[in-house]
mmCIF file of C-alpha atoms in Angstrom:
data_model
loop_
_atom_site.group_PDB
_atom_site.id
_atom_site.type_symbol
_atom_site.label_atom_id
_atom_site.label_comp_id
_atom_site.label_asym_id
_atom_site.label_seq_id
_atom_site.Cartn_x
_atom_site.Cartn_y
_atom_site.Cartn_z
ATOM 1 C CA UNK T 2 0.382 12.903 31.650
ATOM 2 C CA UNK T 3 0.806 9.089 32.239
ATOM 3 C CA UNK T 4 4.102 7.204 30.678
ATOM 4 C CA UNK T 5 3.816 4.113 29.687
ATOM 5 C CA UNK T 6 5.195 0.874 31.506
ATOM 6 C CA UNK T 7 5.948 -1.152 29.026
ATOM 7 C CA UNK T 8 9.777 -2.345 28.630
ATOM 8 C CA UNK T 9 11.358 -1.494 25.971
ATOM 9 C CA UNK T 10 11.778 -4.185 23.578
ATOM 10 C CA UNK T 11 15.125 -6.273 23.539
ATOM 11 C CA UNK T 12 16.411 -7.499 20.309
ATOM 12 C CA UNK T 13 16.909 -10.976 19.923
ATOM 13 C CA UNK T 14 19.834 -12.649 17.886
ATOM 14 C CA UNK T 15 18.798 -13.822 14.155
ATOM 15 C CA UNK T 16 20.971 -15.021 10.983
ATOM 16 C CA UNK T 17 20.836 -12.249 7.664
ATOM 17 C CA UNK T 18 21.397 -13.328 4.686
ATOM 18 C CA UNK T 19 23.226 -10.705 2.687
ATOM 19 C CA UNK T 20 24.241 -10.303 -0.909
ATOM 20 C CA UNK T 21 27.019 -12.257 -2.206
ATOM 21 C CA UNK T 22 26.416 -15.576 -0.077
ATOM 22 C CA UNK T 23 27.459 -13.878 2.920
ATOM 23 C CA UNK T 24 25.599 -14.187 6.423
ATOM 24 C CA UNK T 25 25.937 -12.011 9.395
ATOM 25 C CA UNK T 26 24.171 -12.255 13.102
ATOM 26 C CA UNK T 27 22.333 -9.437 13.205
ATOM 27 C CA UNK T 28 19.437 -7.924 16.027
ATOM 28 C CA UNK T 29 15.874 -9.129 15.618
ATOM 29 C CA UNK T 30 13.911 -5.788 16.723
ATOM 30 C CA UNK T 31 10.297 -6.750 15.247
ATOM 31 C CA UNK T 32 8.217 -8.586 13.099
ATOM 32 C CA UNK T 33 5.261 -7.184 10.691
ATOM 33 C CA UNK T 34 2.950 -9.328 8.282
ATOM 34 C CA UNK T 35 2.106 -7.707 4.992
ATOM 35 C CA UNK T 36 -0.053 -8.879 2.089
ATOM 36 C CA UNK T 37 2.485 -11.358 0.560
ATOM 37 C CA UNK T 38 3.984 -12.297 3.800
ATOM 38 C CA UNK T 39 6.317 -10.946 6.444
ATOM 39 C CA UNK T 40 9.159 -7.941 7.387
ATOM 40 C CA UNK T 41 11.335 -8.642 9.730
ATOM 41 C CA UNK T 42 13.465 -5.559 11.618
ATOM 42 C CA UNK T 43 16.490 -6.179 11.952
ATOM 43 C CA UNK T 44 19.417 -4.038 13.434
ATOM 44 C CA UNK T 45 22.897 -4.994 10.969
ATOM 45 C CA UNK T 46 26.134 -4.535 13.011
ATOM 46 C CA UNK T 47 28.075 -1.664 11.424
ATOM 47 C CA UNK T 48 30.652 1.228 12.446
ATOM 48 C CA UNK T 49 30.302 5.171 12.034
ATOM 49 C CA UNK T 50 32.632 8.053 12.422
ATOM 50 C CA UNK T 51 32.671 9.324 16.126
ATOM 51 C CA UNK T 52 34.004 12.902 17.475
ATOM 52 C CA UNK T 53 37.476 13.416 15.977
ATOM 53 C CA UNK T 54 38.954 10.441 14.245
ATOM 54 C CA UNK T 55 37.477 7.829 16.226
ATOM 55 C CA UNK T 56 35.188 4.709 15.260
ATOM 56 C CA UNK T 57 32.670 3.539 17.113
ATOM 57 C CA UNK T 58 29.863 0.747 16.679
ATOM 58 C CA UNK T 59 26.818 1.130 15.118
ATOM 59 C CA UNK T 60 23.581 -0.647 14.193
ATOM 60 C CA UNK T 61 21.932 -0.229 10.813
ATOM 61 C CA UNK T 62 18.332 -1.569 10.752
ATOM 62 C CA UNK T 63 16.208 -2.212 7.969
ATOM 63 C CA UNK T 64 13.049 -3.997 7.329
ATOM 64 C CA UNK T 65 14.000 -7.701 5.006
ATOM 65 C CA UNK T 66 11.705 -10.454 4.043
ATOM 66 C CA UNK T 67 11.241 -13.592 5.774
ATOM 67 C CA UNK T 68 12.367 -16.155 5.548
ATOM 68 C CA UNK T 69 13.971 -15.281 2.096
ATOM 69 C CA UNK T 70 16.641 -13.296 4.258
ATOM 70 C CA UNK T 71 16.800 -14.211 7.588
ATOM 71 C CA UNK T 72 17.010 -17.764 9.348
ATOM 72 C CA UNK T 73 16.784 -18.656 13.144
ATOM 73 C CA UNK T 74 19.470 -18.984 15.211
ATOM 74 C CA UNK T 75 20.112 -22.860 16.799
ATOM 75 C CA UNK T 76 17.700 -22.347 20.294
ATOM 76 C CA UNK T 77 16.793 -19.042 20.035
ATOM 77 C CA UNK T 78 13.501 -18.220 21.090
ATOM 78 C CA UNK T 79 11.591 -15.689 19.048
ATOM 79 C CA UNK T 80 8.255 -15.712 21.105
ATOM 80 C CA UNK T 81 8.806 -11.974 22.629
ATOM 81 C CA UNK T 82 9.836 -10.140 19.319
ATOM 82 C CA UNK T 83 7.009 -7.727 18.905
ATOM 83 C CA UNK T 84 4.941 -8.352 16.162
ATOM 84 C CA UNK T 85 2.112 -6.220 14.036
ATOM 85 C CA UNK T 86 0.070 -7.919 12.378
ATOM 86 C CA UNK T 87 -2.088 -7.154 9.226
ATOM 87 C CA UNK T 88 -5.531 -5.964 10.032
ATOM 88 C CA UNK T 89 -7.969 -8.859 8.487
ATOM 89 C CA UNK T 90 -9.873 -7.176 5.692
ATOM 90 C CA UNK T 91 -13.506 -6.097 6.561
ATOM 91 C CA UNK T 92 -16.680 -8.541 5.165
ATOM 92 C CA UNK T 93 -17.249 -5.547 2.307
ATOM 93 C CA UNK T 94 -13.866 -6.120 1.346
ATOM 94 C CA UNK T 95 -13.499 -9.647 1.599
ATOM 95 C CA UNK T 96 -16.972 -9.773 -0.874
ATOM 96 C CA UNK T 97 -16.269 -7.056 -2.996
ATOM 97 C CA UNK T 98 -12.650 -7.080 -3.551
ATOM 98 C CA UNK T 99 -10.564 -3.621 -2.470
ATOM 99 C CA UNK T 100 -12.165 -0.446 -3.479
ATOM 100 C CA UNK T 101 -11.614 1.019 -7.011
ATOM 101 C CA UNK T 102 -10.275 4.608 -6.512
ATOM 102 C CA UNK T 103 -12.636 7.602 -6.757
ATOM 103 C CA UNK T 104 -13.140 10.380 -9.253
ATOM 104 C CA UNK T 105 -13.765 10.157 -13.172
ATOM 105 C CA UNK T 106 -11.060 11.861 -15.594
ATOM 106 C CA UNK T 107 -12.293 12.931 -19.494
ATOM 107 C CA UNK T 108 -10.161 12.056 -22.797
ATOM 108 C CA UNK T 109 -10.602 14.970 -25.441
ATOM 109 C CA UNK T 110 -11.087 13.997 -28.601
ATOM 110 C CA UNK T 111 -9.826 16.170 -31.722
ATOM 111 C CA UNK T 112 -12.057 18.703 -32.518
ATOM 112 C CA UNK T 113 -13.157 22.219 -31.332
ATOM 113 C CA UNK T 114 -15.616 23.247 -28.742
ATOM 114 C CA UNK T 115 -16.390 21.758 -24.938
ATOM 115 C CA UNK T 116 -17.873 18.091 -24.657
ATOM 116 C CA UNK T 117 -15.871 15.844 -27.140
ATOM 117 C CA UNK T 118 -14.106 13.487 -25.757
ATOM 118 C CA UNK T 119 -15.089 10.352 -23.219
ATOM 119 C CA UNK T 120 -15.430 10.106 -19.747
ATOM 120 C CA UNK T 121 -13.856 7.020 -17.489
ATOM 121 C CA UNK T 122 -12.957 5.959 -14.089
ATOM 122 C CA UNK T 123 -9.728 7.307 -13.043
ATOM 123 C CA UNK T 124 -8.427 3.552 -12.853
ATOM 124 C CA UNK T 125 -9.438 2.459 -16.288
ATOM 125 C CA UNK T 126 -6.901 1.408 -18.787
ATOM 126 C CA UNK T 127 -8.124 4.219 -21.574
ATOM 127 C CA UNK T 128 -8.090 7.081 -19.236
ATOM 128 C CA UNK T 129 -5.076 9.444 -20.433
ATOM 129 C CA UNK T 130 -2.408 9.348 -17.904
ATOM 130 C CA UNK T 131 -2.313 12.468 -15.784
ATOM 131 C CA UNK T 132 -5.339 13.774 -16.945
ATOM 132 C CA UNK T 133 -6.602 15.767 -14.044
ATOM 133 C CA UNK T 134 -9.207 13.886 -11.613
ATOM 134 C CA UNK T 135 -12.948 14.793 -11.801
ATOM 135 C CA UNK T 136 -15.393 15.176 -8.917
ATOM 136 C CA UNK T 137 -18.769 13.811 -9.303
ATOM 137 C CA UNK T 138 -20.551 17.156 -10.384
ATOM 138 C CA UNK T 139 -17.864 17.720 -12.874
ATOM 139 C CA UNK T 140 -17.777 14.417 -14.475
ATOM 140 C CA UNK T 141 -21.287 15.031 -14.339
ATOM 141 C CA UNK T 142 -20.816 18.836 -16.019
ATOM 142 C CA UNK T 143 -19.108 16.670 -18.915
ATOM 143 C CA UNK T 144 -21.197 13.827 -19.577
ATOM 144 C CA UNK T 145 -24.046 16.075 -20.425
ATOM 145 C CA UNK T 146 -21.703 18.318 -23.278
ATOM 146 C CA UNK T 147 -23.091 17.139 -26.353
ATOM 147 C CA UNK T 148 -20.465 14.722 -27.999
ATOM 148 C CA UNK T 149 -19.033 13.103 -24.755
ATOM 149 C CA UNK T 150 -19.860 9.900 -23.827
ATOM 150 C CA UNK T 151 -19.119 7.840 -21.018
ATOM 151 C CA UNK T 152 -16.710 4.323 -21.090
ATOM 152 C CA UNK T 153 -18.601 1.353 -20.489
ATOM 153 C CA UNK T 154 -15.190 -0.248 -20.236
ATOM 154 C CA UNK T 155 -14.162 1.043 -16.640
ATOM 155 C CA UNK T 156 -18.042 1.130 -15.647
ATOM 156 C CA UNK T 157 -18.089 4.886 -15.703
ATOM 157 C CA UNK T 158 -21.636 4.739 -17.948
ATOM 158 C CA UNK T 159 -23.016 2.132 -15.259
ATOM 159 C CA UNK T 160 -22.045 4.829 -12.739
ATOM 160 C CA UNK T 161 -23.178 8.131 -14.143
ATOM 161 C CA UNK T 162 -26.103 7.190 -16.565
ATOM 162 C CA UNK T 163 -28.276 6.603 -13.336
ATOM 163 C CA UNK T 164 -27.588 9.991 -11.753
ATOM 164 C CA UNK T 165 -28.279 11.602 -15.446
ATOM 165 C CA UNK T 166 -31.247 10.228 -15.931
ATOM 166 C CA UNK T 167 -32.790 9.183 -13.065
ATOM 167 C CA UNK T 168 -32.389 6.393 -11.054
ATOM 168 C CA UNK T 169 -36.441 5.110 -11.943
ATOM 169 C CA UNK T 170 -35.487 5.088 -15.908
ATOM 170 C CA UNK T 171 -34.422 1.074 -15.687
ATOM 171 C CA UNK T 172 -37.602 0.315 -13.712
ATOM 172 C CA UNK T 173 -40.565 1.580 -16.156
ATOM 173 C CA UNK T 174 -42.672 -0.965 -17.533
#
């Protein structure tokens, strides 16, 4: 089993900005960019109880945003903080936007018997919250009950009608 080499990181000095106008140096431990900006790690000087009745110093860390709560320190260099950056989003993504979630969910309507009610896309604003999530051959199961129909709000008819009835029904001349 190999170990790796690589130093352990060493916290650099940074300004926090805490509640209440106040402002404490604190440890810089790392740096990660999310979608609406950055985190920065950073270790807050603290105390904690020790063995018997002693007090000894401690380090709190929690992630903050930058630059909204921290600000470099006079000639500090920040160059070696580790940092993770966001993974770029793939060209399907960048085209199409982020991925709507899978599964279909059905809203029963009043009435007796199986197959009244409407099927959507889990993520669609008339699905009833916590209604339990469909697979494919379920949703599928449902749309054919007579009395359901699918939402052509959320998509859900543009997604299921083809697999119904056939993919070659929009084609005929």
């Amino acid at each position: 089993m190999s170990t790796s080499s690589a130093p352990e990181p060493v916290p650099v000095p940074i300004r926090v900005l805490l509640p209440g106008d106040q402002a404490v140096v604190a440890h810089l431990w790392a740096k990660r960019q999310v979608r609406d900006g950055w985190l920065y790690e950073v270790g807050l000087p603290a105390y904690r109880n020790g063995p018997g009745d002693t007090v000894e110093p401690a380090e709190y860390r929690v992630w903050v945003r930058a630059p909204q709560h921290v600000r470099p320190l006079g000639a500090v260099s920040y160059d070696d903080v580790p940092v993770e950056y966001l993974e770029p989003p793939s060209l399907v993504e960048r085209e199409l936007g982020p991925r709507r979630p899978s599964g279909w969910v059905l809203a029963k309507a009043g009435g007796r018997g199986p197959g009244r009610g409407t099927v959507h896309a889990v993520d669609c604003a008339e699905a009833p919250v916590g209604a339990p999530v469909l697979t494919l051959d379920r949703a599928l199961d449902a749309a054919q009950q007579s009395g359901t129909r699918l939402c052509s709000l959320c998509g859900a008819a543009l997604e299921l009608d083809p697999v119904l009835k056939g993919f070659d029904a929009g084609f005929d001349s």
